[in-house]
Amino acid sequence: MKVPLKIFVVDDEDILRITMCDDLQDAGYEVEAFANPLEALESIRKKEVDVVITDIKMPQMDGIELLGKIKEVRPDTYVIVMTAYSSVDSAVEAMKKGAYDYIAKPFKLDEMLLMLERITELRTVKQENRRLQQEISSRYPLEALVGESAAVRQIKELVNTVANTRTTVLITGETGTGKELLANIIHYT
């Protein structure tokens, strides 16, 4: 069973904010609404949220500035920027700051629901990827290299040095000396 996305809607226009919240709740999402972006940002600092849907033009703070602050606090949060004053420049700026997508008002509910469905799928893929990475790295821990000799300590130091780089490594040695194990440890660390 999928866990519904937690969504914050940030817009100073009451009618749009309330309507969108009702529509998204009817679609099965957990939604909180904010008229003030500063209050939304404070809430984002306190609790996790999957998606923030924000307007660009707001009196206290514009949506692009809010986007930047959200990405500082919660870099994994998806941000959808919406505006009635759409321009190529504002769309490009939003995407450069890390927006997931950009939508011009007025929009159809189906457009927003499609974006949220794509985010749900992407979130699921990322979670599965993290789980698989943890599973694989637990199969090939550095501790699998057994030994306390100077040579083994030196190999462990080299593994730590190259494991998180994109460097090509050539491992040589006689049959049965653990070349494949070492390669897996480097690859999955």
mmCIF file of C-alpha atoms in Angstrom:
data_model
loop_
_atom_site.group_PDB
_atom_site.id
_atom_site.type_symbol
_atom_site.label_atom_id
_atom_site.label_comp_id
_atom_site.label_asym_id
_atom_site.label_seq_id
_atom_site.Cartn_x
_atom_site.Cartn_y
_atom_site.Cartn_z
ATOM 1 C CA MET A 1 0.000 0.000 0.000
ATOM 2 C CA LYS A 2 1.307 3.431 -0.934
ATOM 3 C CA VAL A 3 1.694 6.019 1.788
ATOM 4 C CA PRO A 4 0.019 9.228 0.602
ATOM 5 C CA LEU A 5 2.207 12.227 -0.062
ATOM 6 C CA LYS A 6 2.314 14.942 2.584
ATOM 7 C CA ILE A 7 1.684 18.181 0.722
ATOM 8 C CA PHE A 8 1.878 21.836 1.753
ATOM 9 C CA VAL A 9 -0.014 24.337 -0.389
ATOM 10 C CA VAL A 10 1.330 27.884 -0.062
ATOM 11 C CA ASP A 11 -0.735 30.601 -1.727
ATOM 12 C CA ASP A 12 -2.073 33.944 -0.531
ATOM 13 C CA GLU A 13 -5.216 33.577 -2.705
ATOM 14 C CA ASP A 14 -7.807 32.082 -0.356
ATOM 15 C CA ILE A 15 -10.139 30.598 -2.959
ATOM 16 C CA LEU A 16 -7.406 28.789 -4.898
ATOM 17 C CA ARG A 17 -5.670 27.545 -1.741
ATOM 18 C CA ILE A 18 -8.857 26.195 -0.161
ATOM 19 C CA THR A 19 -10.113 24.652 -3.420
ATOM 20 C CA MET A 20 -6.778 22.974 -4.120
ATOM 21 C CA CYS A 21 -6.575 21.591 -0.585
ATOM 22 C CA ASP A 22 -10.081 20.153 -0.809
ATOM 23 C CA ASP A 23 -9.384 18.620 -4.231
ATOM 24 C CA LEU A 24 -6.066 17.095 -3.134
ATOM 25 C CA GLN A 25 -7.577 15.710 0.077
ATOM 26 C CA ASP A 26 -10.396 14.185 -1.981
ATOM 27 C CA ALA A 27 -7.682 12.560 -4.134
ATOM 28 C CA GLY A 28 -6.222 10.915 -1.001
ATOM 29 C CA TYR A 29 -3.310 13.208 -0.137
ATOM 30 C CA GLU A 30 -2.443 14.645 3.285
ATOM 31 C CA VAL A 31 -2.621 18.403 2.805
ATOM 32 C CA GLU A 32 -1.863 21.484 4.898
ATOM 33 C CA ALA A 33 -2.512 24.995 3.646
ATOM 34 C CA PHE A 34 -0.632 28.217 4.316
ATOM 35 C CA ALA A 35 -1.490 31.756 3.242
ATOM 36 C CA ASN A 36 1.823 33.003 4.607
ATOM 37 C CA PRO A 37 5.061 31.539 3.199
ATOM 38 C CA LEU A 38 6.944 32.377 6.410
ATOM 39 C CA GLU A 39 4.549 30.175 8.400
ATOM 40 C CA ALA A 40 4.936 27.422 5.803
ATOM 41 C CA LEU A 41 8.725 27.620 6.060
ATOM 42 C CA GLU A 42 8.561 27.409 9.857
ATOM 43 C CA SER A 43 6.373 24.307 9.587
ATOM 44 C CA ILE A 44 8.733 22.767 7.000
ATOM 45 C CA ARG A 45 11.603 23.224 9.460
ATOM 46 C CA LYS A 46 9.641 21.324 12.132
ATOM 47 C CA LYS A 47 8.254 18.398 10.156
ATOM 48 C CA GLU A 48 8.894 16.453 6.999
ATOM 49 C CA VAL A 49 6.855 17.157 3.913
ATOM 50 C CA ASP A 50 7.032 15.403 0.554
ATOM 51 C CA VAL A 51 5.767 18.174 -1.723
ATOM 52 C CA VAL A 52 5.330 21.932 -1.474
ATOM 53 C CA ILE A 53 3.090 23.602 -4.036
ATOM 54 C CA THR A 54 3.774 27.328 -3.916
ATOM 55 C CA ASP A 55 2.696 30.454 -5.718
ATOM 56 C CA ILE A 56 5.415 32.824 -6.918
ATOM 57 C CA LYS A 57 3.808 36.198 -6.186
ATOM 58 C CA MET A 58 3.086 36.540 -2.470
ATOM 59 C CA PRO A 59 3.428 39.590 -0.216
ATOM 60 C CA GLN A 60 5.679 38.273 2.596
ATOM 61 C CA MET A 61 8.148 36.292 0.456
ATOM 62 C CA ASP A 62 8.059 35.291 -3.185
ATOM 63 C CA GLY A 63 7.845 31.645 -4.178
ATOM 64 C CA ILE A 64 11.333 31.553 -5.701
ATOM 65 C CA GLU A 65 12.877 32.717 -2.421
ATOM 66 C CA LEU A 66 10.729 30.201 -0.529
ATOM 67 C CA LEU A 67 11.909 27.476 -2.925
ATOM 68 C CA GLY A 68 15.551 28.290 -2.142
ATOM 69 C CA LYS A 69 14.932 28.197 1.608
ATOM 70 C CA ILE A 70 13.034 24.900 1.362
ATOM 71 C CA LYS A 71 15.924 23.322 -0.553
ATOM 72 C CA GLU A 72 18.359 24.497 2.166
ATOM 73 C CA VAL A 73 16.271 22.935 4.948
ATOM 74 C CA ARG A 74 14.819 19.873 3.171
ATOM 75 C CA PRO A 75 16.687 19.169 -0.080
ATOM 76 C CA ASP A 76 14.629 16.032 -0.808
ATOM 77 C CA THR A 77 11.306 17.896 -0.772
ATOM 78 C CA TYR A 78 9.742 18.298 -4.198
ATOM 79 C CA VAL A 79 8.576 21.837 -4.959
ATOM 80 C CA ILE A 80 6.012 22.689 -7.616
ATOM 81 C CA VAL A 81 5.887 26.382 -8.470
ATOM 82 C CA MET A 82 2.660 27.897 -9.775
ATOM 83 C CA THR A 83 1.907 31.390 -11.010
ATOM 84 C CA ALA A 84 -0.639 33.427 -12.891
ATOM 85 C CA TYR A 85 2.213 35.554 -14.260
ATOM 86 C CA SER A 86 4.081 32.868 -16.142
ATOM 87 C CA SER A 87 7.163 33.719 -18.127
ATOM 88 C CA VAL A 88 10.021 31.695 -19.505
ATOM 89 C CA ASP A 89 12.453 33.574 -17.244
ATOM 90 C CA SER A 90 10.561 32.751 -14.048
ATOM 91 C CA ALA A 91 10.201 29.109 -15.100
ATOM 92 C CA VAL A 92 13.927 28.834 -15.832
ATOM 93 C CA GLU A 93 14.806 30.519 -12.529
ATOM 94 C CA ALA A 94 12.508 28.156 -10.601
ATOM 95 C CA MET A 95 14.013 25.088 -12.258
ATOM 96 C CA LYS A 96 17.566 26.326 -11.615
ATOM 97 C CA LYS A 97 16.725 26.750 -7.917
ATOM 98 C CA GLY A 98 15.551 23.139 -7.745
ATOM 99 C CA ALA A 99 11.825 23.189 -8.523
ATOM 100 C CA TYR A 100 10.442 19.828 -9.591
ATOM 101 C CA ASP A 101 7.996 21.460 -11.979
ATOM 102 C CA TYR A 102 6.317 24.717 -12.926
ATOM 103 C CA ILE A 103 2.642 25.222 -13.714
ATOM 104 C CA ALA A 104 0.734 28.273 -14.957
ATOM 105 C CA LYS A 105 -2.560 29.304 -13.353
ATOM 106 C CA PRO A 106 -5.288 28.526 -14.095
ATOM 107 C CA PHE A 107 -4.617 24.821 -14.446
ATOM 108 C CA LYS A 108 -6.747 21.722 -14.448
ATOM 109 C CA LEU A 109 -6.761 19.513 -11.380
ATOM 110 C CA ASP A 110 -5.752 16.571 -13.585
ATOM 111 C CA GLU A 111 -2.487 18.354 -14.478
ATOM 112 C CA MET A 112 -1.582 18.708 -10.805
ATOM 113 C CA LEU A 113 -2.649 15.147 -10.008
ATOM 114 C CA LEU A 114 -0.438 13.862 -12.829
ATOM 115 C CA MET A 115 2.563 15.736 -11.389
ATOM 116 C CA LEU A 116 1.854 14.324 -7.939
ATOM 117 C CA GLU A 117 1.519 10.791 -9.324
ATOM 118 C CA ARG A 118 4.924 11.150 -11.010
ATOM 119 C CA ILE A 119 6.393 12.380 -7.718
ATOM 120 C CA THR A 120 4.855 9.394 -5.912
ATOM 121 C CA GLU A 121 6.446 7.011 -8.420
ATOM 122 C CA LEU A 122 9.796 8.802 -8.217
ATOM 123 C CA ARG A 123 9.709 8.718 -4.411
ATOM 124 C CA THR A 124 8.977 4.978 -4.494
ATOM 125 C CA VAL A 125 11.873 4.337 -6.891
ATOM 126 C CA LYS A 126 14.271 6.405 -4.739
ATOM 127 C CA GLN A 127 13.220 4.568 -1.570
ATOM 128 C CA GLU A 128 13.698 1.199 -3.259
ATOM 129 C CA ASN A 129 17.083 2.326 -4.583
ATOM 130 C CA ARG A 130 18.208 3.349 -1.065
ATOM 131 C CA ARG A 131 16.989 0.045 0.358
ATOM 132 C CA LEU A 132 18.841 -1.954 -2.292
ATOM 133 C CA GLN A 133 22.033 0.072 -1.804
ATOM 134 C CA GLN A 134 21.913 -0.619 1.933
ATOM 135 C CA GLU A 135 21.262 -4.307 1.320
ATOM 136 C CA ILE A 136 24.150 -4.606 -1.124
ATOM 137 C CA SER A 137 26.589 -2.641 1.024
ATOM 138 C CA SER A 138 25.733 -4.861 3.993
ATOM 139 C CA ARG A 139 26.686 -7.906 1.892
ATOM 140 C CA TYR A 140 30.160 -6.534 1.212
ATOM 141 C CA PRO A 141 31.336 -4.728 4.339
ATOM 142 C CA LEU A 142 34.943 -3.633 4.656
ATOM 143 C CA GLU A 143 35.123 -5.963 7.656
ATOM 144 C CA ALA A 144 34.941 -8.894 5.213
ATOM 145 C CA LEU A 145 38.629 -8.243 4.562
ATOM 146 C CA VAL A 146 40.089 -10.346 7.340
ATOM 147 C CA GLY A 147 43.545 -9.753 8.701
ATOM 148 C CA GLU A 148 45.620 -7.400 10.804
ATOM 149 C CA SER A 149 48.880 -7.383 8.875
ATOM 150 C CA ALA A 150 50.360 -4.177 7.505
ATOM 151 C CA ALA A 151 49.417 -5.271 3.963
ATOM 152 C CA VAL A 152 45.730 -5.786 4.885
ATOM 153 C CA ARG A 153 45.611 -2.438 6.731
ATOM 154 C CA GLN A 154 47.115 -0.768 3.661
ATOM 155 C CA ILE A 155 44.495 -2.391 1.399
ATOM 156 C CA LYS A 156 41.699 -1.196 3.727
ATOM 157 C CA GLU A 157 43.085 2.346 3.593
ATOM 158 C CA LEU A 158 43.198 2.189 -0.209
ATOM 159 C CA VAL A 159 39.607 0.912 -0.305
ATOM 160 C CA ASN A 160 38.485 3.856 1.835
ATOM 161 C CA THR A 161 40.367 6.222 -0.461
ATOM 162 C CA VAL A 162 38.952 4.990 -3.783
ATOM 163 C CA ALA A 163 35.508 3.691 -2.781
ATOM 164 C CA ASN A 164 33.695 7.015 -3.117
ATOM 165 C CA THR A 165 35.461 8.190 -6.260
ATOM 166 C CA ARG A 166 34.871 7.504 -9.936
ATOM 167 C CA THR A 167 38.413 6.174 -10.319
ATOM 168 C CA THR A 168 39.105 3.013 -12.301
ATOM 169 C CA VAL A 169 40.865 0.392 -10.182
ATOM 170 C CA LEU A 170 42.847 -2.609 -11.456
ATOM 171 C CA ILE A 171 43.077 -5.456 -8.960
ATOM 172 C CA THR A 172 45.683 -8.130 -9.644
ATOM 173 C CA GLY A 173 46.731 -11.215 -7.753
ATOM 174 C CA GLU A 174 46.758 -14.967 -7.731
ATOM 175 C CA THR A 175 43.633 -17.099 -7.869
ATOM 176 C CA GLY A 176 41.844 -17.335 -4.522
ATOM 177 C CA THR A 177 43.347 -14.200 -2.974
ATOM 178 C CA GLY A 178 40.031 -12.278 -2.755
ATOM 179 C CA LYS A 179 40.155 -10.055 -5.834
ATOM 180 C CA GLU A 180 36.413 -10.398 -6.485
ATOM 181 C CA LEU A 181 35.562 -9.733 -2.833
ATOM 182 C CA LEU A 182 37.768 -6.635 -2.877
ATOM 183 C CA ALA A 183 36.178 -5.419 -6.128
ATOM 184 C CA ASN A 184 32.687 -5.830 -4.656
ATOM 185 C CA ILE A 185 33.655 -4.005 -1.467
ATOM 186 C CA ILE A 186 35.033 -1.079 -3.482
ATOM 187 C CA HIS A 187 32.053 -1.030 -5.827
ATOM 188 C CA TYR A 188 29.326 -1.217 -3.174
ATOM 189 C CA THR A 189 30.917 0.945 -0.486
#
